[in-house]
Amino acid sequence: MTPTDNPLESFDIDYAPALESTAVIDIADSYGHFINGVFVEPSSGVTFPTVNPATETHLADIADGSPEDVDRAVTAARTAFEGPWGQMTGSERGRYLFRIARQLQERSREFAVLETMDGGKPIKESRDLDLPLSAAWFFYYAGWTDKLEYAFPNRTVAPHGVVGQIVPWNFPLMMAAWKLAPALAAGNTVVLKPAETTPLTALLLADVLCDVDLPPGVVNIVTGAGGTGAAIVDHPGIDKLAFTGSTEVGKTIQRVASTRRIPLTLELGGKAAHIVFEDSAFDQAVEGVVTGIYSNQGHVCCAGSRLLVEESIAEHFVERVRRRISTLRLGNPLDKNTDVGAINSADQLQRITDMVATGVAEGADLYQPECELPDKGFWFPPTVFTGVQQSHTVAREEIFGPVLTVQTFRTAEEAVEKANNTPYGLSAGIWTEKGSKILWMAEKLRAGVVWANTYNRFDPASPFGGYKESGFGREGGLHGLAPYLREQTSGAGGSA
Amino acid sequence: MAEHIPVDKTFKLFIGGTFPRSESGRTFQIHSADGDLLANAAKASRKDLREAVKAARGAQADWAGRTAYNRGQVLYRVAEVMESRRAEFISVLTDMGQTAHSVRAEVDRSIDRWVWYAGWADKLHHVLGTVNPVAGPYFNFTFPEPTGVVVVAAPDDPPLLGLLSRIAPVIISGNTAVVTTGGPSALAAVTLAEVLATSDVPGGVVNVLTGDKAELLPWALGHMDVNSVDLTGEPNGLDDEAVATAADNVKRIVRSDPVGASPYMIGDFLEMKTVWHPIGR
Amino acid sequence: MMNSTAFLPTTDGGSVRTTPVDAVALEARAAALCTRSIKTTSKRAALHTTIRCIDLTTLEGIDTPGKVASLCQKAIRPDPANPTIPSVAAVCVYPEMVEHAVTSVSGTTVVVASVAGAFPAGMSTPAVRVADIADAVGRGAGEIDIVLNRSAFMSGDLRRAYDEIVAAKEACGTAHLKVILETGELGSYEQVRRASMLAMAAGADFIKTSTGKIPKAATHPMVLNMAEAIRDYADQTGVIVGLKGAGGIRTAKQAWHHLVIVGETLGSDWLTPERFRLGASSLLNDVLMQIQKLDTGHYSGPNYVTVD
């Protein structure tokens, strides 16, 4: 029974590298905009680089979209809306969406690797979450195309026309899928802008759109940063806007949309409370809290960034959380065993670093497990702040990084009060084995998604979106279809 | 016997279940179609708006926390009282110059409209909620909740039907309302307030501010404790910059049909909450 | 009757607390751990560790001295062609076969484990079961695998289930006691969690998933659940208890995912035969074929491992 001295024969959890191959992908030197079914050069000739945040290596040059580029895209979308796409039956549109879904499944390896290279997220997440859900979103909404008359009783619906969609960098392809699938199912055409740090999977999606013979102009992809987004928001040919991103930018977009009186949906930031009661399933609660904040490096709008734990178990629970995060594997996102990948960009790393410094300066207690950060690339270790008060900046502002704050509560009322004491209202988590308490909490929490005894679950059939400053409108399910349709018989109705 | 000299009514604001004058002391005159002075109505100030929002916020949790059945009954009771005060509504609308026929029709429709909305209280979830078949061992459902405090710009025309058609879909789900109303339609609004005060609607659920909508609404749009503003009754009177301030706290801005009725119009003032729970043993 | 967070007594007069378990989240966590990709040096280490942690088992009504001798030979020298392959931890047999096994493994590191206590149902009187244990120990078994009294446990008589383990432990003397929970019969992860704490509190040296006699056995979430119970027990008492998965573990990949689960839950310290066992029979040959693949670069086949 003596263990061998040979380390090669003694298994431990410092696993050997298990790298996903990058041979499946082929990144071009540069990319133009995808307009009217073809890639076109940017009118300005200006490009910007996209880099791999895990290595800082240059991946490709990306076209910087000007107002002229946006105008070409809107024109193409309008032509397609008034032409082939608008004239198709719902079931015909559905065929294209089904095809896109299948293509995403068939090429999922390629998309997953590219997503990880461009955005820094662990390959296991792009492989097991982003890609399956992206395909599922198209499948789900494909089925709605020819059933729209059953969706909203006593309502005759029609598409808006040309929809402008701006998506963030945390789930680049998945956010595009969340936006495109319902918009197309409803019969709109689209001008989509992926985020400037993560444009590659959207551009690969363009490839898929060509392969499935989607009519030119139905989906147009214009790359660029905030200026390009503003050009979409400002364009008079846009009939409806949908944005996912920061609350700050969302407010700017709402100002413009309200002036233009066009319908808008916003999926913005969050500062979700993750509430753990003494009578919870302890180990699953620890796991839920840990994955709820550290998955995708905390770049998740609905991340459970505020742990509220019942005071009677707080010490023990936090100790377990610390122990658990010390086993998180941070490193090469292409390694199939990596749990925590790279921070998406140098800018975001700076934001997180500054916020954490503020937390320390305001007196919260910092904990970071021993964890070697790679020399190149943008990295931040999983971080826990204890001794946090409601007034601390780290407990109030969205950090969008792997940073958990811990506060305690004594009663369910106090937990609700603290959870709701924020301008945000996107999501919340509850861990207790008492059913009546779950339902009581679920009613009281002012958040659009409440996960009870689970966290960060998504599904195309399940509406997702926020209360208060976390935005309005829903994505997913029947409720995610509604924003892409207008009432045909009157021009009235809806938020703007 | 001497002829009875009528006691004229003072048209005041309705805030938190009470009838204060404007804190500003301001009034404005409402004349009949014939030019007779009907009232010196209170002209609400931004501070009155602030107080009304505070009252609405204070009443909201309790109102939303009532059962849908109860809210439906409370609204139905309002219709009963309106019916009993039909003559007063007819008189107010007549003073404003409508023909007798059109006045009766509007009062009928208004009461019918209110009853129609009252019945939606406990049916909304059926129509707007869903159970979602997610691909995993989770029970997942979505249900509507009120958005909170809603400031309503009441339509000027038709004065009573427009007013009721915009208030009912706001409050039936558990929102509380601050109604701004301008010009002659203030008469209908204050009369409604008196109905609300003598029915079972808790104080603060509906607050009525008479005066100048265009003066009050920018304050409502910029108010950080207002969740939604219904601009249906003020489609063009505000400048873009004022409307844009609604974005400061991501308000839900609604522009709808002043006389339409639909559960989707209730939906304009709702949030959808989705709850997940695992299915296991 | 206990509620879900009840306290259980320990043999030293203290108590331990058990926790509710959410089945879906537990299974999701186990599934996530099973996506660990074990390659190259880690794979070889996992395969060797697996072998060193195996209780090579035969528990058939037709077991004979000849069969047991053959099994013991396989246990000592799993791959006759490759002397670098370690011996397994133990052979696991019925009490009647103990002496044959003891003779066969004499002079090696391989221990003889015996099931006892009216295995697999345990439905004999306490006296008979204790005598069965004492008999197996007397004839040379170094480890004893008994079953939890599920009849008592499921009827709510936790005290009886507990006392019987205490008595079994006493009957074991210096032999190690493994308590089989027969997880597939207990109805929920939460019951298993409770049974785990009860068995540990009563003095079990190891807790073990299953007899191998019913279909639902050592699944990954079940092993995770029991590993978490062991962690709780160690946290609360400082006492280290081992974990044995048994039943249905047939492939090397299943085995290394068990190692991953135990390693990531309890730490790499737990990945030794002193603290972790896999009760299996056909698993060993799959592991050997995987090692041959690593050594030669070619896939192996069943004709290149011995059938014992």
PDB file of C-alpha atoms in Angstrom, chain B residues 35-233:
ATOM      1  CA  GLY B  35     -67.188  81.281 -20.871  1.00  0.00           C
ATOM      2  CA  ASP B  36     -68.571  81.031 -17.318  1.00  0.00           C
ATOM      3  CA  LEU B  37     -66.030  80.529 -14.575  1.00  0.00           C
ATOM      4  CA  LEU B  38     -66.319  76.955 -13.388  1.00  0.00           C
ATOM      5  CA  ALA B  39     -63.444  76.733 -10.995  1.00  0.00           C
ATOM      6  CA  ASN B  40     -60.238  78.147  -9.682  1.00  0.00           C
ATOM      7  CA  ALA B  41     -58.393  74.872  -9.838  1.00  0.00           C
ATOM      8  CA  ALA B  42     -55.183  74.221  -7.989  1.00  0.00           C
ATOM      9  CA  LYS B  43     -52.150  74.539 -10.209  1.00  0.00           C
ATOM     10  CA  ALA B  44     -49.690  71.939  -9.063  1.00  0.00           C
ATOM     11  CA  SER B  45     -46.018  72.760  -8.701  1.00  0.00           C
ATOM     12  CA  ARG B  46     -42.953  70.557  -9.010  1.00  0.00           C
ATOM     13  CA  LYS B  47     -43.000  70.238  -5.225  1.00  0.00           C
ATOM     14  CA  ASP B  48     -46.550  68.936  -5.368  1.00  0.00           C
ATOM     15  CA  LEU B  49     -45.315  66.437  -7.903  1.00  0.00           C
ATOM     16  CA  ARG B  50     -42.532  65.439  -5.528  1.00  0.00           C
ATOM     17  CA  GLU B  51     -45.087  64.908  -2.739  1.00  0.00           C
ATOM     18  CA  ALA B  52     -47.360  62.959  -5.035  1.00  0.00           C
ATOM     19  CA  VAL B  53     -44.503  60.665  -6.086  1.00  0.00           C
ATOM     20  CA  LYS B  54     -43.642  60.148  -2.437  1.00  0.00           C
ATOM     21  CA  ALA B  55     -47.257  59.240  -1.697  1.00  0.00           C
ATOM     22  CA  ALA B  56     -47.406  56.918  -4.682  1.00  0.00           C
ATOM     23  CA  ARG B  57     -44.166  55.204  -3.652  1.00  0.00           C
ATOM     24  CA  GLY B  58     -45.423  54.842  -0.113  1.00  0.00           C
ATOM     25  CA  ALA B  59     -48.621  53.174  -1.263  1.00  0.00           C
ATOM     26  CA  GLN B  60     -47.127  50.942  -3.915  1.00  0.00           C
ATOM     27  CA  ALA B  61     -45.867  47.937  -1.972  1.00  0.00           C
ATOM     28  CA  ASP B  62     -49.139  47.477  -0.131  1.00  0.00           C
ATOM     29  CA  TRP B  63     -51.221  47.922  -3.265  1.00  0.00           C
ATOM     30  CA  ALA B  64     -49.082  45.480  -5.236  1.00  0.00           C
ATOM     31  CA  GLY B  65     -49.042  43.109  -2.299  1.00  0.00           C
ATOM     32  CA  ARG B  66     -52.812  42.758  -2.262  1.00  0.00           C
ATOM     33  CA  THR B  67     -54.308  39.832  -4.031  1.00  0.00           C
ATOM     34  CA  ALA B  68     -55.304  40.388  -7.627  1.00  0.00           C
ATOM     35  CA  TYR B  69     -58.832  39.468  -6.608  1.00  0.00           C
ATOM     36  CA  ASN B  70     -58.831  42.272  -4.091  1.00  0.00           C
ATOM     37  CA  ARG B  71     -57.501  44.848  -6.546  1.00  0.00           C
ATOM     38  CA  GLY B  72     -60.192  43.794  -8.999  1.00  0.00           C
ATOM     39  CA  GLN B  73     -62.838  44.275  -6.341  1.00  0.00           C
ATOM     40  CA  VAL B  74     -61.483  47.655  -5.343  1.00  0.00           C
ATOM     41  CA  LEU B  75     -61.632  48.836  -8.935  1.00  0.00           C
ATOM     42  CA  TYR B  76     -65.109  47.426  -9.364  1.00  0.00           C
ATOM     43  CA  ARG B  77     -66.188  49.360  -6.293  1.00  0.00           C
ATOM     44  CA  VAL B  78     -64.910  52.515  -7.982  1.00  0.00           C
ATOM     45  CA  ALA B  79     -67.208  51.778 -10.908  1.00  0.00           C
ATOM     46  CA  GLU B  80     -70.116  51.414  -8.506  1.00  0.00           C
ATOM     47  CA  VAL B  81     -69.417  54.795  -7.001  1.00  0.00           C
ATOM     48  CA  MET B  82     -68.973  56.347 -10.431  1.00  0.00           C
ATOM     49  CA  GLU B  83     -72.318  54.980 -11.425  1.00  0.00           C
ATOM     50  CA  SER B  84     -73.906  56.543  -8.375  1.00  0.00           C
ATOM     51  CA  ARG B  85     -72.299  59.862  -9.230  1.00  0.00           C
ATOM     52  CA  ARG B  86     -73.059  59.659 -12.919  1.00  0.00           C
ATOM     53  CA  ALA B  87     -74.965  62.951 -12.769  1.00  0.00           C
ATOM     54  CA  GLU B  88     -71.914  64.753 -11.561  1.00  0.00           C
ATOM     55  CA  PHE B  89     -69.748  63.423 -14.366  1.00  0.00           C
ATOM     56  CA  ILE B  90     -72.432  64.333 -16.875  1.00  0.00           C
ATOM     57  CA  SER B  91     -72.594  67.797 -15.442  1.00  0.00           C
ATOM     58  CA  VAL B  92     -68.826  68.278 -15.613  1.00  0.00           C
ATOM     59  CA  LEU B  93     -68.600  67.084 -19.194  1.00  0.00           C
ATOM     60  CA  THR B  94     -71.593  69.110 -20.196  1.00  0.00           C
ATOM     61  CA  ASP B  95     -70.074  72.220 -18.716  1.00  0.00           C
ATOM     62  CA  MET B  96     -67.137  71.614 -20.956  1.00  0.00           C
ATOM     63  CA  GLY B  97     -69.346  71.896 -23.985  1.00  0.00           C
ATOM     64  CA  GLN B  98     -70.085  68.384 -25.141  1.00  0.00           C
ATOM     65  CA  THR B  99     -73.533  67.554 -26.406  1.00  0.00           C
ATOM     66  CA  ALA B 100     -75.827  65.702 -24.071  1.00  0.00           C
ATOM     67  CA  HIS B 101     -75.724  62.638 -26.257  1.00  0.00           C
ATOM     68  CA  SER B 102     -71.972  62.521 -26.450  1.00  0.00           C
ATOM     69  CA  VAL B 103     -71.636  63.144 -22.726  1.00  0.00           C
ATOM     70  CA  ARG B 104     -73.867  60.223 -21.827  1.00  0.00           C
ATOM     71  CA  ALA B 105     -72.009  58.007 -24.248  1.00  0.00           C
ATOM     72  CA  GLU B 106     -68.648  58.982 -22.802  1.00  0.00           C
ATOM     73  CA  VAL B 107     -69.731  58.398 -19.225  1.00  0.00           C
ATOM     74  CA  ASP B 108     -71.174  55.014 -20.154  1.00  0.00           C
ATOM     75  CA  ARG B 109     -68.064  53.995 -21.981  1.00  0.00           C
ATOM     76  CA  SER B 110     -65.860  55.241 -19.180  1.00  0.00           C
ATOM     77  CA  ILE B 111     -67.625  53.191 -16.550  1.00  0.00           C
ATOM     78  CA  ASP B 112     -67.657  50.169 -18.840  1.00  0.00           C
ATOM     79  CA  ARG B 113     -63.968  50.634 -19.538  1.00  0.00           C
ATOM     80  CA  TRP B 114     -63.171  50.724 -15.850  1.00  0.00           C
ATOM     81  CA  VAL B 115     -65.157  47.586 -15.144  1.00  0.00           C
ATOM     82  CA  TRP B 116     -63.439  45.890 -18.073  1.00  0.00           C
ATOM     83  CA  TYR B 117     -60.020  46.643 -16.606  1.00  0.00           C
ATOM     84  CA  ALA B 118     -61.140  45.647 -13.097  1.00  0.00           C
ATOM     85  CA  GLY B 119     -61.737  42.159 -14.408  1.00  0.00           C
ATOM     86  CA  TRP B 120     -58.204  41.914 -15.762  1.00  0.00           C
ATOM     87  CA  ALA B 121     -56.608  41.986 -12.314  1.00  0.00           C
ATOM     88  CA  ASP B 122     -56.726  38.245 -11.859  1.00  0.00           C
ATOM     89  CA  LYS B 123     -56.468  37.251 -15.519  1.00  0.00           C
ATOM     90  CA  LEU B 124     -53.330  39.066 -16.553  1.00  0.00           C
ATOM     91  CA  HIS B 125     -51.060  36.255 -15.525  1.00  0.00           C
ATOM     92  CA  HIS B 126     -52.942  33.857 -17.748  1.00  0.00           C
ATOM     93  CA  VAL B 127     -52.464  36.004 -20.809  1.00  0.00           C
ATOM     94  CA  LEU B 128     -49.097  37.625 -20.189  1.00  0.00           C
ATOM     95  CA  GLY B 129     -47.342  34.993 -18.100  1.00  0.00           C
ATOM     96  CA  THR B 130     -45.778  31.790 -19.351  1.00  0.00           C
ATOM     97  CA  VAL B 131     -44.400  28.501 -18.184  1.00  0.00           C
ATOM     98  CA  ASN B 132     -41.235  27.958 -20.150  1.00  0.00           C
ATOM     99  CA  PRO B 133     -40.104  24.535 -21.350  1.00  0.00           C
ATOM    100  CA  VAL B 134     -36.373  24.913 -20.799  1.00  0.00           C
ATOM    101  CA  ALA B 135     -33.982  22.191 -21.920  1.00  0.00           C
ATOM    102  CA  GLY B 136     -33.010  20.952 -18.483  1.00  0.00           C
ATOM    103  CA  PRO B 137     -34.360  19.759 -15.141  1.00  0.00           C
ATOM    104  CA  TYR B 138     -35.786  23.128 -14.129  1.00  0.00           C
ATOM    105  CA  PHE B 139     -39.236  24.462 -13.499  1.00  0.00           C
ATOM    106  CA  ASN B 140     -39.255  27.877 -15.140  1.00  0.00           C
ATOM    107  CA  PHE B 141     -42.019  30.415 -15.255  1.00  0.00           C
ATOM    108  CA  THR B 142     -42.491  34.046 -16.115  1.00  0.00           C
ATOM    109  CA  PHE B 143     -45.070  36.283 -14.560  1.00  0.00           C
ATOM    110  CA  PRO B 144     -45.880  39.992 -14.657  1.00  0.00           C
ATOM    111  CA  GLU B 145     -45.211  42.405 -11.842  1.00  0.00           C
ATOM    112  CA  PRO B 146     -45.984  46.113 -11.629  1.00  0.00           C
ATOM    113  CA  THR B 147     -43.122  48.395 -12.563  1.00  0.00           C
ATOM    114  CA  GLY B 148     -43.720  50.710  -9.598  1.00  0.00           C
ATOM    115  CA  VAL B 149     -44.642  54.387  -9.691  1.00  0.00           C
ATOM    116  CA  VAL B 150     -46.071  55.665 -12.964  1.00  0.00           C
ATOM    117  CA  VAL B 151     -46.644  59.302 -13.851  1.00  0.00           C
ATOM    118  CA  VAL B 152     -49.518  59.596 -16.278  1.00  0.00           C
ATOM    119  CA  ALA B 153     -50.096  62.511 -18.624  1.00  0.00           C
ATOM    120  CA  ALA B 154     -53.865  62.336 -18.961  1.00  0.00           C
ATOM    121  CA  PRO B 155     -55.240  62.934 -22.452  1.00  0.00           C
ATOM    122  CA  ASP B 156     -57.169  66.158 -22.805  1.00  0.00           C
ATOM    123  CA  ASP B 157     -59.679  64.556 -25.045  1.00  0.00           C
ATOM    124  CA  PRO B 158     -61.911  62.749 -24.430  1.00  0.00           C
ATOM    125  CA  PRO B 159     -61.531  64.050 -20.902  1.00  0.00           C
ATOM    126  CA  LEU B 160     -63.132  61.267 -18.894  1.00  0.00           C
ATOM    127  CA  LEU B 161     -62.705  58.237 -21.123  1.00  0.00           C
ATOM    128  CA  GLY B 162     -59.112  59.161 -21.869  1.00  0.00           C
ATOM    129  CA  LEU B 163     -58.374  59.656 -18.198  1.00  0.00           C
ATOM    130  CA  LEU B 164     -59.853  56.347 -17.106  1.00  0.00           C
ATOM    131  CA  SER B 165     -58.382  54.476 -20.069  1.00  0.00           C
ATOM    132  CA  ARG B 166     -54.914  55.534 -18.996  1.00  0.00           C
ATOM    133  CA  ILE B 167     -55.266  55.167 -15.214  1.00  0.00           C
ATOM    134  CA  ALA B 168     -56.913  51.772 -15.103  1.00  0.00           C
ATOM    135  CA  PRO B 169     -54.166  49.825 -16.935  1.00  0.00           C
ATOM    136  CA  VAL B 170     -51.570  51.434 -14.714  1.00  0.00           C
ATOM    137  CA  ILE B 171     -53.059  50.618 -11.331  1.00  0.00           C
ATOM    138  CA  ILE B 172     -54.847  47.349 -11.984  1.00  0.00           C
ATOM    139  CA  SER B 173     -51.588  45.368 -11.808  1.00  0.00           C
ATOM    140  CA  GLY B 174     -50.365  47.059  -8.624  1.00  0.00           C
ATOM    141  CA  ASN B 175     -48.635  50.173  -9.864  1.00  0.00           C
ATOM    142  CA  THR B 176     -49.463  53.473  -8.242  1.00  0.00           C
ATOM    143  CA  ALA B 177     -50.111  56.542 -10.337  1.00  0.00           C
ATOM    144  CA  VAL B 178     -49.472  60.238 -10.321  1.00  0.00           C
ATOM    145  CA  VAL B 179     -51.873  61.694 -12.870  1.00  0.00           C
ATOM    146  CA  THR B 180     -51.104  65.065 -14.376  1.00  0.00           C
ATOM    147  CA  THR B 181     -53.950  66.755 -16.092  1.00  0.00           C
ATOM    148  CA  GLY B 182     -54.258  70.133 -17.674  1.00  0.00           C
ATOM    149  CA  GLY B 183     -56.882  72.597 -18.738  1.00  0.00           C
ATOM    150  CA  PRO B 184     -60.556  71.808 -18.613  1.00  0.00           C
ATOM    151  CA  SER B 185     -60.086  68.062 -18.242  1.00  0.00           C
ATOM    152  CA  ALA B 186     -58.921  68.848 -14.709  1.00  0.00           C
ATOM    153  CA  LEU B 187     -62.602  68.969 -13.795  1.00  0.00           C
ATOM    154  CA  ALA B 188     -63.087  65.354 -14.729  1.00  0.00           C
ATOM    155  CA  ALA B 189     -59.894  64.378 -12.947  1.00  0.00           C
ATOM    156  CA  VAL B 190     -60.845  66.060  -9.680  1.00  0.00           C
ATOM    157  CA  THR B 191     -64.299  64.551  -9.854  1.00  0.00           C
ATOM    158  CA  LEU B 192     -62.711  61.157 -10.331  1.00  0.00           C
ATOM    159  CA  ALA B 193     -60.439  61.849  -7.365  1.00  0.00           C
ATOM    160  CA  GLU B 194     -63.513  62.421  -5.217  1.00  0.00           C
ATOM    161  CA  VAL B 195     -64.872  59.094  -6.368  1.00  0.00           C
ATOM    162  CA  LEU B 196     -61.605  57.384  -5.534  1.00  0.00           C
ATOM    163  CA  ALA B 197     -61.508  59.049  -2.120  1.00  0.00           C
ATOM    164  CA  THR B 198     -64.955  57.707  -1.290  1.00  0.00           C
ATOM    165  CA  SER B 199     -64.373  54.197  -2.570  1.00  0.00           C
ATOM    166  CA  ASP B 200     -61.903  51.602  -1.321  1.00  0.00           C
ATOM    167  CA  VAL B 201     -58.813  52.721  -3.204  1.00  0.00           C
ATOM    168  CA  PRO B 202     -56.048  53.219  -0.660  1.00  0.00           C
ATOM    169  CA  GLY B 203     -54.634  56.706  -0.378  1.00  0.00           C
ATOM    170  CA  GLY B 204     -51.651  57.250  -2.643  1.00  0.00           C
ATOM    171  CA  VAL B 205     -52.606  54.671  -5.245  1.00  0.00           C
ATOM    172  CA  VAL B 206     -53.910  57.389  -7.538  1.00  0.00           C
ATOM    173  CA  ASN B 207     -52.746  60.965  -7.066  1.00  0.00           C
ATOM    174  CA  VAL B 208     -54.132  63.751  -9.198  1.00  0.00           C
ATOM    175  CA  LEU B 209     -52.236  66.913 -10.070  1.00  0.00           C
ATOM    176  CA  THR B 210     -54.119  69.561 -11.987  1.00  0.00           C
ATOM    177  CA  GLY B 211     -52.275  72.315 -13.732  1.00  0.00           C
ATOM    178  CA  ASP B 212     -49.883  72.505 -16.616  1.00  0.00           C
ATOM    179  CA  LYS B 213     -48.732  69.098 -17.820  1.00  0.00           C
ATOM    180  CA  ALA B 214     -45.903  70.558 -19.825  1.00  0.00           C
ATOM    181  CA  GLU B 215     -44.617  72.227 -16.680  1.00  0.00           C
ATOM    182  CA  LEU B 216     -44.873  69.127 -14.494  1.00  0.00           C
ATOM    183  CA  LEU B 217     -43.817  66.352 -16.824  1.00  0.00           C
ATOM    184  CA  PRO B 218     -40.170  67.338 -17.219  1.00  0.00           C
ATOM    185  CA  TRP B 219     -39.863  67.017 -13.445  1.00  0.00           C
ATOM    186  CA  ALA B 220     -41.506  63.626 -13.614  1.00  0.00           C
ATOM    187  CA  LEU B 221     -39.236  62.530 -16.465  1.00  0.00           C
ATOM    188  CA  GLY B 222     -36.172  63.513 -14.475  1.00  0.00           C
ATOM    189  CA  HIS B 223     -37.392  62.106 -11.141  1.00  0.00           C
ATOM    190  CA  MET B 224     -35.161  59.197 -10.123  1.00  0.00           C
ATOM    191  CA  ASP B 225     -37.886  57.488  -8.090  1.00  0.00           C
ATOM    192  CA  VAL B 226     -40.379  57.339 -10.919  1.00  0.00           C
ATOM    193  CA  ASN B 227     -40.337  54.070 -12.856  1.00  0.00           C
ATOM    194  CA  SER B 228     -42.433  54.952 -15.839  1.00  0.00           C
ATOM    195  CA  VAL B 229     -44.050  57.922 -17.540  1.00  0.00           C
ATOM    196  CA  ASP B 230     -47.060  57.583 -19.767  1.00  0.00           C
ATOM    197  CA  LEU B 231     -46.867  60.348 -22.348  1.00  0.00           C
ATOM    198  CA  THR B 232     -49.974  59.272 -24.228  1.00  0.00           C
ATOM    199  CA  GLY B 233     -51.782  62.405 -23.110  1.00  0.00           C
TER     200      GLY B 233
END
